[in-house]
PDB file of C-alpha atoms in Angstrom:
ATOM      1  CA  MET H   1       9.022  17.652 -15.303  1.00 97.00           C
ATOM      2  CA  ARG H   2      11.790  15.120 -15.568  1.00 98.00           C
ATOM      3  CA  ILE H   3      11.261  12.074 -13.107  1.00 98.00           C
ATOM      4  CA  LEU H   4      13.304   8.945 -12.527  1.00 98.00           C
ATOM      5  CA  ILE H   5      11.087   6.094 -10.768  1.00 97.00           C
ATOM      6  CA  LEU H   6      12.883   3.527  -8.954  1.00 96.00           C
ATOM      7  CA  GLY H   7      10.504   0.524  -9.976  1.00 88.00           C
ATOM      8  CA  GLY H   8       7.220   1.589 -11.614  1.00 84.00           C
ATOM      9  CA  THR H   9       5.738  -1.631 -13.200  1.00 87.00           C
ATOM     10  CA  ARG H  10       4.018  -3.024 -10.313  1.00 90.00           C
ATOM     11  CA  PHE H  11       0.917  -1.673  -8.362  1.00 95.00           C
ATOM     12  CA  ALA H  12       1.638   1.460  -6.585  1.00 96.00           C
ATOM     13  CA  GLY H  13       4.704   2.199  -9.049  1.00 96.00           C
ATOM     14  CA  ARG H  14       2.293   1.527 -11.925  1.00 96.00           C
ATOM     15  CA  ALA H  15      -0.179   3.751 -10.722  1.00 97.00           C
ATOM     16  CA  ILE H  16       2.504   6.518 -10.476  1.00 98.00           C
ATOM     17  CA  VAL H  17       3.923   6.164 -13.839  1.00 97.00           C
ATOM     18  CA  GLU H  18       0.619   6.419 -15.231  1.00 96.00           C
ATOM     19  CA  ALA H  19      -0.380   9.534 -13.483  1.00 97.00           C
ATOM     20  CA  ALA H  20       3.262  11.155 -14.235  1.00 98.00           C
ATOM     21  CA  LEU H  21       2.589  10.269 -18.000  1.00 97.00           C
ATOM     22  CA  GLY H  22      -0.961  11.648 -17.873  1.00 96.00           C
ATOM     23  CA  ARG H  23       0.457  15.113 -16.947  1.00 96.00           C
ATOM     24  CA  GLY H  24       2.909  15.054 -19.367  1.00 97.00           C
ATOM     25  CA  ASP H  25       5.923  14.513 -17.556  1.00 98.00           C
ATOM     26  CA  SER H  26       9.053  12.896 -18.904  1.00 98.00           C
ATOM     27  CA  VAL H  27       9.250   9.475 -17.075  1.00 98.00           C
ATOM     28  CA  THR H  28      12.662   7.235 -16.642  1.00 97.00           C
ATOM     29  CA  MET H  29      12.019   4.134 -15.025  1.00 96.00           C
ATOM     30  CA  PHE H  30      14.869   2.278 -13.535  1.00 96.00           C
ATOM     31  CA  ASN H  31      14.204  -1.612 -12.793  1.00 92.00           C
ATOM     32  CA  ARG H  32      15.592  -5.128 -13.637  1.00 88.00           C
ATOM     33  CA  GLY H  33      12.962  -5.535 -16.217  1.00 81.00           C
ATOM     34  CA  GLN H  34      11.455  -8.415 -14.796  1.00 81.00           C
ATOM     35  CA  SER H  35       7.873  -7.531 -14.215  1.00 82.00           C
ATOM     36  CA  ASN H  36       5.710  -6.153 -17.290  1.00 83.00           C
ATOM     37  CA  PRO H  37       8.432  -5.329 -19.387  1.00 82.00           C
ATOM     38  CA  GLY H  38       7.175  -2.643 -22.025  1.00 82.00           C
ATOM     39  CA  LEU H  39       4.241  -1.826 -20.159  1.00 88.00           C
ATOM     40  CA  TYR H  40       4.703   1.723 -21.085  1.00 91.00           C
ATOM     41  CA  PRO H  41       6.011   2.825 -24.361  1.00 90.00           C
ATOM     42  CA  GLY H  42       5.678   6.354 -23.455  1.00 94.00           C
ATOM     43  CA  ALA H  43       8.479   5.936 -20.717  1.00 95.00           C
ATOM     44  CA  GLU H  44      11.928   5.506 -20.794  1.00 96.00           C
ATOM     45  CA  THR H  45      13.144   2.256 -19.061  1.00 94.00           C
ATOM     46  CA  VAL H  46      16.776   1.765 -18.303  1.00 95.00           C
ATOM     47  CA  LEU H  47      17.596  -1.988 -16.897  1.00 94.00           C
ATOM     48  CA  GLY H  48      19.615  -2.140 -13.560  1.00 91.00           C
ATOM     49  CA  ASP H  49      19.564  -3.437 -10.090  1.00 91.00           C
ATOM     50  CA  ARG H  50      19.007  -0.620  -7.501  1.00 91.00           C
ATOM     51  CA  THR H  51      20.466  -2.511  -4.848  1.00 90.00           C
ATOM     52  CA  LYS H  52      23.789  -2.876  -6.467  1.00 88.00           C
ATOM     53  CA  ASN H  53      24.845  -0.642  -9.010  1.00 89.00           C
ATOM     54  CA  LEU H  54      23.381   2.783 -10.579  1.00 94.00           C
ATOM     55  CA  SER H  55      25.981   3.346 -12.895  1.00 93.00           C
ATOM     56  CA  PRO H  56      23.672   2.963 -16.085  1.00 94.00           C
ATOM     57  CA  LEU H  57      22.282   6.356 -14.716  1.00 95.00           C
ATOM     58  CA  ASP H  58      25.617   8.039 -14.376  1.00 93.00           C
ATOM     59  CA  ASN H  59      25.766  11.739 -15.687  1.00 90.00           C
ATOM     60  CA  ARG H  60      21.903  11.996 -16.017  1.00 96.00           C
ATOM     61  CA  GLU H  61      20.010  14.630 -13.954  1.00 97.00           C
ATOM     62  CA  PHE H  62      16.414  14.736 -13.113  1.00 98.00           C
ATOM     63  CA  ASP H  63      14.182  17.048 -11.283  1.00 98.00           C
ATOM     64  CA  ALA H  64      12.812  14.447  -8.796  1.00 98.00           C
ATOM     65  CA  VAL H  65      13.370  10.753  -7.901  1.00 98.00           C
ATOM     66  CA  ILE H  66      10.311   8.840  -6.950  1.00 98.00           C
ATOM     67  CA  ASP H  67      11.462   5.745  -4.995  1.00 97.00           C
ATOM     68  CA  VAL H  68       8.567   3.318  -4.842  1.00 96.00           C
ATOM     69  CA  ALA H  69       9.459   0.093  -3.232  1.00 90.00           C
ATOM     70  CA  CYS H  70      12.460   0.163  -1.031  1.00 95.00           C
ATOM     71  CA  TYR H  71      12.845  -1.406   2.255  1.00 94.00           C
ATOM     72  CA  ASP H  72      16.704  -1.670   2.653  1.00 95.00           C
ATOM     73  CA  PRO H  73      18.408   1.288   4.207  1.00 97.00           C
ATOM     74  CA  ALA H  74      21.501   0.473   2.664  1.00 96.00           C
ATOM     75  CA  ALA H  75      19.660   0.718  -0.691  1.00 96.00           C
ATOM     76  CA  ALA H  76      18.137   3.842   0.040  1.00 97.00           C
ATOM     77  CA  ARG H  77      21.485   5.402   0.889  1.00 97.00           C
ATOM     78  CA  LEU H  78      22.935   4.106  -2.520  1.00 96.00           C
ATOM     79  CA  SER H  79      20.438   5.828  -4.321  1.00 97.00           C
ATOM     80  CA  ALA H  80      19.973   8.975  -2.304  1.00 97.00           C
ATOM     81  CA  GLU H  81      23.481   9.760  -2.281  1.00 97.00           C
ATOM     82  CA  ALA H  82      23.877   9.048  -5.992  1.00 96.00           C
ATOM     83  CA  PHE H  83      21.311  11.754  -7.076  1.00 97.00           C
ATOM     84  CA  ALA H  84      21.823  14.348  -4.207  1.00 96.00           C
ATOM     85  CA  ARG H  85      23.708  16.488  -6.531  1.00 95.00           C
ATOM     86  CA  ARG H  86      21.664  15.481  -9.832  1.00 96.00           C
ATOM     87  CA  THR H  87      17.776  16.073  -8.697  1.00 96.00           C
ATOM     88  CA  GLY H  88      16.147  18.421  -7.007  1.00 96.00           C
ATOM     89  CA  ARG H  89      13.588  16.275  -4.959  1.00 98.00           C
ATOM     90  CA  TYR H  90      13.445  12.887  -3.864  1.00 98.00           C
ATOM     91  CA  VAL H  91      10.053  11.218  -3.007  1.00 99.00           C
ATOM     92  CA  PHE H  92       9.973   7.958  -0.832  1.00 98.00           C
ATOM     93  CA  VAL H  93       6.906   5.599  -0.381  1.00 98.00           C
ATOM     94  CA  SER H  94       7.076   4.442   2.820  1.00 98.00           C
ATOM     95  CA  THR H  95       4.264   2.753   5.287  1.00 97.00           C
ATOM     96  CA  VAL H  96       2.129   3.264   8.327  1.00 95.00           C
ATOM     97  CA  SER H  97       4.021   0.314   9.900  1.00 94.00           C
ATOM     98  CA  VAL H  98       6.814   2.801  10.672  1.00 96.00           C
ATOM     99  CA  TYR H  99       5.179   3.724  13.985  1.00 95.00           C
ATOM    100  CA  ALA H 100       6.544   1.968  17.015  1.00 91.00           C
ATOM    101  CA  SER H 101       3.041   1.025  18.396  1.00 85.00           C
ATOM    102  CA  GLN H 102       0.184  -0.022  16.738  1.00 78.00           C
ATOM    103  CA  ALA H 103      -1.888  -0.386  20.076  1.00 74.00           C
ATOM    104  CA  THR H 104      -2.627   3.219  21.048  1.00 70.00           C
ATOM    105  CA  THR H 105      -6.286   4.315  21.257  1.00 66.00           C
ATOM    106  CA  GLU H 106      -5.629   7.569  19.511  1.00 75.00           C
ATOM    107  CA  ALA H 107      -5.301   7.630  15.862  1.00 78.00           C
ATOM    108  CA  GLN H 108      -1.464   7.775  14.526  1.00 85.00           C
ATOM    109  CA  LEU H 109      -0.116  11.101  13.633  1.00 92.00           C
ATOM    110  CA  GLU H 110       2.986  11.761  11.835  1.00 95.00           C
ATOM    111  CA  ASP H 111       5.212  12.763  14.883  1.00 94.00           C
ATOM    112  CA  ALA H 112       4.506   9.676  16.603  1.00 92.00           C
ATOM    113  CA  PRO H 113       7.473   7.309  17.706  1.00 93.00           C
ATOM    114  CA  LEU H 114       8.945   5.252  15.170  1.00 95.00           C
ATOM    115  CA  ALA H 115       9.838   1.762  15.161  1.00 93.00           C
ATOM    116  CA  ALA H 116      13.250   0.251  16.223  1.00 94.00           C
ATOM    117  CA  LEU H 117      14.988  -2.512  14.430  1.00 91.00           C
ATOM    118  CA  LYS H 118      15.142  -5.789  16.246  1.00 89.00           C
ATOM    119  CA  PRO H 119      18.823  -6.886  15.522  1.00 85.00           C
ATOM    120  CA  ASP H 120      18.363 -10.306  16.691  1.00 84.00           C
ATOM    121  CA  SER H 121      15.464 -10.985  14.232  1.00 84.00           C
ATOM    122  CA  THR H 122      15.942 -12.429  10.763  1.00 83.00           C
ATOM    123  CA  ASP H 123      12.260 -12.312  10.252  1.00 84.00           C
ATOM    124  CA  PHE H 124      11.436  -9.770   7.200  1.00 85.00           C
ATOM    125  CA  ALA H 125       7.926  -8.970   8.225  1.00 83.00           C
ATOM    126  CA  GLU H 126       9.131  -8.196  12.046  1.00 87.00           C
ATOM    127  CA  ASN H 127      11.557  -5.676  10.952  1.00 92.00           C
ATOM    128  CA  TYR H 128       9.604  -4.454   7.993  1.00 94.00           C
ATOM    129  CA  GLY H 129       8.109  -1.136   9.506  1.00 94.00           C
ATOM    130  CA  ALA H 130      11.945  -0.447  11.599  1.00 96.00           C
ATOM    131  CA  ASN H 131      13.717  -0.800   8.006  1.00 97.00           C
ATOM    132  CA  LYS H 132      11.195   1.665   6.199  1.00 98.00           C
ATOM    133  CA  ALA H 133      11.886   3.985   9.212  1.00 98.00           C
ATOM    134  CA  LEU H 134      15.589   3.639   8.537  1.00 98.00           C
ATOM    135  CA  CYS H 135      14.935   4.241   4.917  1.00 98.00           C
ATOM    136  CA  GLU H 136      13.109   7.493   6.016  1.00 98.00           C
ATOM    137  CA  GLN H 137      15.844   8.746   8.069  1.00 98.00           C
ATOM    138  CA  VAL H 138      18.520   8.255   5.130  1.00 98.00           C
ATOM    139  CA  ILE H 139      16.344  10.023   2.701  1.00 98.00           C
ATOM    140  CA  GLN H 140      15.718  13.115   5.196  1.00 98.00           C
ATOM    141  CA  GLU H 141      19.680  13.097   6.095  1.00 98.00           C
ATOM    142  CA  VAL H 142      20.562  13.490   2.541  1.00 98.00           C
ATOM    143  CA  TYR H 143      17.659  15.609   1.234  1.00 98.00           C
ATOM    144  CA  GLY H 144      16.374  17.568   4.110  1.00 97.00           C
ATOM    145  CA  ASP H 145      13.581  19.745   3.366  1.00 96.00           C
ATOM    146  CA  ARG H 146      14.053  18.409  -0.326  1.00 98.00           C
ATOM    147  CA  SER H 147      12.011  15.319   0.507  1.00 98.00           C
ATOM    148  CA  LEU H 148       8.629  14.306   0.370  1.00 99.00           C
ATOM    149  CA  ILE H 149       7.876  11.105   2.231  1.00 99.00           C
ATOM    150  CA  GLY H 150       4.359   9.709   1.960  1.00 99.00           C
ATOM    151  CA  ARG H 151       3.332   6.747   4.793  1.00 98.00           C
ATOM    152  CA  PRO H 152       0.212   4.885   3.124  1.00 98.00           C
ATOM    153  CA  GLY H 153      -1.878   2.617   4.743  1.00 96.00           C
ATOM    154  CA  LEU H 154      -3.264  -0.598   2.812  1.00 96.00           C
ATOM    155  CA  ILE H 155      -2.916   0.092  -0.791  1.00 98.00           C
ATOM    156  CA  SER H 156      -5.917  -0.829  -2.763  1.00 98.00           C
ATOM    157  CA  GLY H 157      -7.198  -0.905  -6.267  1.00 98.00           C
ATOM    158  CA  PRO H 158      -6.693  -2.506  -9.894  1.00 97.00           C
ATOM    159  CA  TYR H 159      -3.227  -4.297 -10.181  1.00 95.00           C
ATOM    160  CA  ASP H 160      -2.912  -5.432  -6.582  1.00 96.00           C
ATOM    161  CA  PRO H 161      -0.680  -8.453  -6.592  1.00 92.00           C
ATOM    162  CA  THR H 162      -1.428  -9.157  -2.812  1.00 92.00           C
ATOM    163  CA  ASP H 163      -4.562 -10.035  -3.613  1.00 93.00           C
ATOM    164  CA  ARG H 164      -5.789  -8.817  -0.261  1.00 94.00           C
ATOM    165  CA  PHE H 165      -8.433  -6.292  -0.595  1.00 96.00           C
ATOM    166  CA  PRO H 166      -9.505  -8.035  -4.236  1.00 96.00           C
ATOM    167  CA  TYR H 167     -10.691 -11.121  -2.083  1.00 96.00           C
ATOM    168  CA  TRP H 168     -13.624  -8.873  -0.709  1.00 97.00           C
ATOM    169  CA  PRO H 169     -15.251  -7.866  -3.611  1.00 98.00           C
ATOM    170  CA  ARG H 170     -14.641 -11.344  -5.620  1.00 96.00           C
ATOM    171  CA  ARG H 171     -15.861 -12.993  -2.659  1.00 97.00           C
ATOM    172  CA  ILE H 172     -19.020 -10.958  -1.985  1.00 98.00           C
ATOM    173  CA  ALA H 173     -19.725 -11.017  -5.644  1.00 97.00           C
ATOM    174  CA  ARG H 174     -19.891 -14.861  -5.654  1.00 96.00           C
ATOM    175  CA  GLY H 175     -22.818 -14.360  -3.239  1.00 97.00           C
ATOM    176  CA  GLY H 176     -24.204 -17.082  -0.405  1.00 97.00           C
ATOM    177  CA  ARG H 177     -23.043 -16.952   3.081  1.00 98.00           C
ATOM    178  CA  VAL H 178     -19.664 -15.183   3.581  1.00 98.00           C
ATOM    179  CA  LEU H 179     -17.557 -15.753   6.508  1.00 97.00           C
ATOM    180  CA  ALA H 180     -16.959 -12.305   7.928  1.00 97.00           C
ATOM    181  CA  PRO H 181     -14.029 -12.209  10.690  1.00 95.00           C
ATOM    182  CA  GLY H 182     -14.400 -10.365  14.072  1.00 93.00           C
ATOM    183  CA  ASP H 183     -16.968  -7.524  14.551  1.00 94.00           C
ATOM    184  CA  PRO H 184     -18.881  -5.549  11.792  1.00 96.00           C
ATOM    185  CA  GLY H 185     -17.681  -2.379  13.694  1.00 95.00           C
ATOM    186  CA  ASP H 186     -14.307  -3.069  13.382  1.00 93.00           C
ATOM    187  CA  LEU H 187     -12.264  -0.202  11.778  1.00 92.00           C
ATOM    188  CA  MET H 188     -10.490  -1.049   8.180  1.00 93.00           C
ATOM    189  CA  GLN H 189      -8.730   1.530   6.328  1.00 95.00           C
ATOM    190  CA  VAL H 190      -7.063   1.559   2.646  1.00 97.00           C
ATOM    191  CA  ILE H 191      -6.026   4.322  -0.054  1.00 98.00           C
ATOM    192  CA  ASP H 192      -6.714   3.558  -3.719  1.00 99.00           C
ATOM    193  CA  ALA H 193      -3.228   3.432  -5.503  1.00 99.00           C
ATOM    194  CA  ARG H 194      -4.252   5.724  -7.759  1.00 99.00           C
ATOM    195  CA  ASP H 195      -4.985   8.433  -5.191  1.00 99.00           C
ATOM    196  CA  LEU H 196      -1.730   7.735  -3.611  1.00 99.00           C
ATOM    197  CA  ALA H 197      -0.153   8.548  -6.821  1.00 99.00           C
ATOM    198  CA  ALA H 198      -2.067  11.663  -7.279  1.00 99.00           C
ATOM    199  CA  PHE H 199      -1.127  13.073  -3.966  1.00 99.00           C
ATOM    200  CA  LEU H 200       2.653  12.417  -4.807  1.00 98.00           C
ATOM    201  CA  LEU H 201       2.677  14.033  -8.093  1.00 98.00           C
ATOM    202  CA  ASP H 202       0.580  16.830  -6.734  1.00 98.00           C
ATOM    203  CA  GLY H 203       3.443  17.162  -4.336  1.00 97.00           C
ATOM    204  CA  LEU H 204       6.028  17.343  -6.576  1.00 97.00           C
ATOM    205  CA  HIS H 205       4.310  19.933  -9.117  1.00 97.00           C
ATOM    206  CA  ARG H 206       3.274  22.078  -6.350  1.00 97.00           C
ATOM    207  CA  ASP H 207       6.654  21.709  -4.159  1.00 96.00           C
ATOM    208  CA  ARG H 208       4.988  20.009  -1.288  1.00 97.00           C
ATOM    209  CA  ARG H 209       7.490  18.911   1.373  1.00 97.00           C
ATOM    210  CA  GLY H 210       7.617  16.804   4.427  1.00 98.00           C
ATOM    211  CA  VAL H 211       5.764  13.519   5.920  1.00 98.00           C
ATOM    212  CA  TYR H 212       2.271  12.337   5.236  1.00 99.00           C
ATOM    213  CA  ASN H 213       0.081   9.585   6.567  1.00 98.00           C
ATOM    214  CA  LEU H 214      -1.772   8.440   3.202  1.00 98.00           C
ATOM    215  CA  THR H 215      -4.885   6.452   4.042  1.00 97.00           C
ATOM    216  CA  GLY H 216      -8.446   6.978   3.408  1.00 96.00           C
ATOM    217  CA  ALA H 217     -11.078   7.484   6.334  1.00 94.00           C
ATOM    218  CA  PRO H 218     -11.487   4.472   8.764  1.00 93.00           C
ATOM    219  CA  ARG H 219     -14.427   2.807   8.406  1.00 95.00           C
ATOM    220  CA  PRO H 220     -16.259  -0.207   9.957  1.00 96.00           C
ATOM    221  CA  PHE H 221     -15.349  -3.673   8.226  1.00 96.00           C
ATOM    222  CA  GLY H 222     -19.054  -4.363   8.095  1.00 98.00           C
ATOM    223  CA  THR H 223     -19.407  -0.952   5.630  1.00 98.00           C
ATOM    224  CA  LEU H 224     -16.879  -2.309   3.305  1.00 98.00           C
ATOM    225  CA  LEU H 225     -18.973  -5.654   2.904  1.00 98.00           C
ATOM    226  CA  ASP H 226     -22.081  -3.687   2.612  1.00 98.00           C
ATOM    227  CA  LEU H 227     -20.455  -1.409  -0.243  1.00 98.00           C
ATOM    228  CA  CYS H 228     -19.082  -4.606  -1.846  1.00 98.00           C
ATOM    229  CA  ARG H 229     -22.615  -5.966  -1.796  1.00 98.00           C
ATOM    230  CA  THR H 230     -23.748  -2.659  -3.287  1.00 96.00           C
ATOM    231  CA  ALA H 231     -21.334  -2.400  -5.918  1.00 96.00           C
ATOM    232  CA  THR H 232     -21.447  -6.142  -7.133  1.00 95.00           C
ATOM    233  CA  TYR H 233     -25.335  -6.353  -6.741  1.00 96.00           C
ATOM    234  CA  SER H 234     -24.894  -9.079  -4.631  1.00 97.00           C
ATOM    235  CA  ASP H 235     -27.192 -11.333  -2.414  1.00 96.00           C
ATOM    236  CA  ALA H 236     -24.113 -12.323  -0.174  1.00 98.00           C
ATOM    237  CA  GLU H 237     -24.923 -12.910   3.576  1.00 98.00           C
ATOM    238  CA  PRO H 238     -21.925 -11.958   5.843  1.00 98.00           C
ATOM    239  CA  VAL H 239     -21.784 -14.313   8.979  1.00 98.00           C
ATOM    240  CA  TRP H 240     -19.846 -12.484  11.442  1.00 97.00           C
ATOM    241  CA  ILE H 241     -17.787 -14.856  13.648  1.00 96.00           C
ATOM    242  CA  SER H 242     -15.806 -13.334  16.421  1.00 94.00           C
ATOM    243  CA  THR H 243     -11.861 -13.076  16.562  1.00 91.00           C
ATOM    244  CA  GLU H 244     -11.600 -15.334  19.522  1.00 92.00           C
ATOM    245  CA  ARG H 245     -13.805 -18.092  18.088  1.00 94.00           C
ATOM    246  CA  LEU H 246     -11.668 -17.728  14.657  1.00 93.00           C
ATOM    247  CA  VAL H 247      -8.506 -17.928  16.759  1.00 90.00           C
ATOM    248  CA  ALA H 248      -9.658 -20.890  18.732  1.00 92.00           C
ATOM    249  CA  ALA H 249     -10.551 -22.783  15.309  1.00 92.00           C
ATOM    250  CA  GLY H 250      -6.849 -22.304  13.865  1.00 89.00           C
ATOM    251  CA  VAL H 251      -7.491 -19.325  11.560  1.00 89.00           C
ATOM    252  CA  ASP H 252      -4.369 -17.305  11.718  1.00 82.00           C
ATOM    253  CA  PRO H 253      -5.177 -13.399  12.206  1.00 76.00           C
ATOM    254  CA  GLY H 254      -3.432 -11.584   9.110  1.00 66.00           C
ATOM    255  CA  MET H 255      -2.928 -14.757   7.220  1.00 70.00           C
ATOM    256  CA  GLY H 256      -6.256 -17.010   6.611  1.00 79.00           C
ATOM    257  CA  ILE H 257      -8.675 -13.820   5.985  1.00 92.00           C
ATOM    258  CA  PRO H 258      -7.502 -10.624   4.077  1.00 93.00           C
ATOM    259  CA  LEU H 259      -7.859  -7.387   5.978  1.00 93.00           C
ATOM    260  CA  TRP H 260      -8.484  -8.983   9.243  1.00 91.00           C
ATOM    261  CA  VAL H 261      -6.099  -7.576  11.826  1.00 84.00           C
ATOM    262  CA  GLY H 262      -7.383 -10.029  14.697  1.00 71.00           C
ATOM    263  CA  GLU H 263      -4.345  -9.836  17.097  1.00 70.00           C
ATOM    264  CA  PRO H 264      -4.668  -7.551  20.148  1.00 70.00           C
ATOM    265  CA  GLY H 265      -1.943  -4.918  19.893  1.00 72.00           C
ATOM    266  CA  TYR H 266      -2.855  -3.539  16.074  1.00 73.00           C
ATOM    267  CA  GLU H 267      -5.771  -1.348  17.291  1.00 71.00           C
ATOM    268  CA  ALA H 268      -4.412   1.726  15.666  1.00 74.00           C
ATOM    269  CA  PHE H 269      -2.965   0.156  12.396  1.00 81.00           C
ATOM    270  CA  ASN H 270      -6.590   1.007  10.909  1.00 86.00           C
ATOM    271  CA  ASP H 271      -6.980   4.189  12.610  1.00 88.00           C
ATOM    272  CA  VAL H 272      -4.433   6.491  10.816  1.00 93.00           C
ATOM    273  CA  ASP H 273      -4.796  10.145  10.991  1.00 95.00           C
ATOM    274  CA  SER H 274      -4.395  11.678   7.526  1.00 97.00           C
ATOM    275  CA  SER H 275      -5.681  15.269   8.088  1.00 97.00           C
ATOM    276  CA  HIS H 276      -2.491  16.539   7.409  1.00 98.00           C
ATOM    277  CA  ALA H 277      -2.651  14.762   3.755  1.00 98.00           C
ATOM    278  CA  VAL H 278      -6.109  15.887   3.559  1.00 98.00           C
ATOM    279  CA  GLY H 279      -5.397  19.818   4.280  1.00 98.00           C
ATOM    280  CA  ALA H 280      -2.434  19.452   1.723  1.00 98.00           C
ATOM    281  CA  GLY H 281      -4.848  18.169  -1.046  1.00 97.00           C
ATOM    282  CA  LEU H 282      -5.136  14.376  -0.555  1.00 98.00           C
ATOM    283  CA  ALA H 283      -8.416  13.491  -2.328  1.00 98.00           C
ATOM    284  CA  CYS H 284      -9.770   9.798  -1.898  1.00 98.00           C
ATOM    285  CA  ARG H 285     -12.425   8.422  -4.353  1.00 98.00           C
ATOM    286  CA  PRO H 286     -15.479   6.725  -3.469  1.00 97.00           C
ATOM    287  CA  LEU H 287     -14.918   3.333  -1.912  1.00 97.00           C
ATOM    288  CA  THR H 288     -17.245   2.108  -4.148  1.00 97.00           C
ATOM    289  CA  GLU H 289     -15.348   3.198  -7.455  1.00 98.00           C
ATOM    290  CA  THR H 290     -12.210   1.420  -6.044  1.00 98.00           C
ATOM    291  CA  ILE H 291     -14.606  -1.857  -5.342  1.00 98.00           C
ATOM    292  CA  ARG H 292     -15.852  -1.803  -9.031  1.00 98.00           C
ATOM    293  CA  ASP H 293     -12.631  -1.023 -10.613  1.00 98.00           C
ATOM    294  CA  THR H 294     -10.831  -3.644  -8.407  1.00 98.00           C
ATOM    295  CA  LEU H 295     -13.709  -6.400  -9.325  1.00 97.00           C
ATOM    296  CA  ALA H 296     -13.339  -5.458 -13.059  1.00 97.00           C
ATOM    297  CA  TRP H 297      -9.281  -5.776 -13.136  1.00 96.00           C
ATOM    298  CA  ASP H 298      -9.656  -8.968 -10.862  1.00 95.00           C
ATOM    299  CA  LEU H 299     -12.133 -10.967 -13.179  1.00 93.00           C
ATOM    300  CA  GLY H 300     -10.171  -9.684 -16.152  1.00 93.00           C
ATOM    301  CA  ARG H 301      -6.758 -10.898 -15.322  1.00 89.00           C
ATOM    302  CA  GLY H 302      -7.524 -14.502 -15.148  1.00 78.00           C
ATOM    303  CA  GLY H 303      -4.655 -15.177 -12.300  1.00 75.00           C
ATOM    304  CA  PRO H 304      -4.848 -17.552  -9.481  1.00 78.00           C
ATOM    305  CA  GLU H 305      -6.332 -16.334  -6.221  1.00 82.00           C
ATOM    306  CA  THR H 306      -3.685 -16.397  -3.851  1.00 84.00           C
ATOM    307  CA  GLU H 307      -5.358 -14.778  -0.630  1.00 89.00           C
ATOM    308  CA  GLY H 308      -8.491 -15.826   1.593  1.00 90.00           C
ATOM    309  CA  LEU H 309     -10.390 -18.948   2.630  1.00 91.00           C
ATOM    310  CA  ASP H 310     -10.931 -21.504   0.000  1.00 90.00           C
ATOM    311  CA  PRO H 311     -14.630 -22.437  -0.490  1.00 93.00           C
ATOM    312  CA  ALA H 312     -14.346 -25.570   1.454  1.00 94.00           C
ATOM    313  CA  GLU H 313     -12.306 -24.157   4.313  1.00 93.00           C
ATOM    314  CA  GLU H 314     -14.732 -21.242   4.194  1.00 95.00           C
ATOM    315  CA  GLN H 315     -17.838 -23.873   4.624  1.00 96.00           C
ATOM    316  CA  ARG H 316     -16.202 -25.808   7.150  1.00 95.00           C
ATOM    317  CA  LEU H 317     -15.861 -23.005   9.442  1.00 95.00           C
ATOM    318  CA  LEU H 318     -19.434 -21.769   8.913  1.00 96.00           C
ATOM    319  CA  ASP H 319     -20.817 -25.236   9.567  1.00 96.00           C
ATOM    320  CA  GLU H 320     -18.352 -25.455  12.732  1.00 95.00           C
ATOM    321  CA  LEU H 321     -18.759 -22.059  14.059  1.00 94.00           C
ATOM    322  CA  ALA H 322     -22.198 -20.672  12.890  1.00 88.00           C
ATOM    323  CA  GLY H 323     -24.235 -23.459  12.351  1.00 68.00           C
TER     324      GLY H 323
END
């Protein structure tokens, strides 16, 4: 299969390229060449900016386009319309953040209402879900039932540039008393980038169409930390501090401690129903495997730790809040 991947050199895109090459597909990547150039000698790379000009791909035909990281409806329309007559399928990687409400007490299904744009807001994060929803609508308008849209939750696994999931295997492996946010029964939900990639590539090869939530099963946060302890052979001792006490101490939910939602109104973010995708073949590897692979990559990369509490701040909070 001839596949054009818009992006393809970071995290989810990287996993998709590797999965496609592993299946023997012919892969062309279109990107600016700024991240990991020359990473895949087995794939063709065409340089360009997908938000401005797709002319380097003029007259090229593909069996499918995979759009990995588009947040701009105008850019989505540019690429969708450019290839409408030159490709059979269009795959769009969206997000579970497209849903209008994250506060529902019921698991989110694919037919739930979508977020609306807040035109007066210039904050990227505030309109992130709404813009992804608009991108979806563009793809569906242009491609109809030739489109495949995946809505992943928090993506995990090796090569994670956000450092959100890697923080926990790394911190638990370090041992000692670990500040654990909220309640051990609070839900968390992730999908390994490699499982996301496998589902999307399977979807192309098996002519799968439509919209799919793509997450692993909801798990208690305490289970994640227990699995991290098991996977890293650690003696770490999670010390659970309630959300209310952390907020009162000035810790910002969603910013200071990775994977901790904290704020009210986001209860459904980690309770997304992916049964539709599971019925269509989504298979998620054991979370312990993701933990071990992520930690091995994290320890080998030698990069900066960008997420989580620094040790001094963590110790201060433990002393102040846990004694």
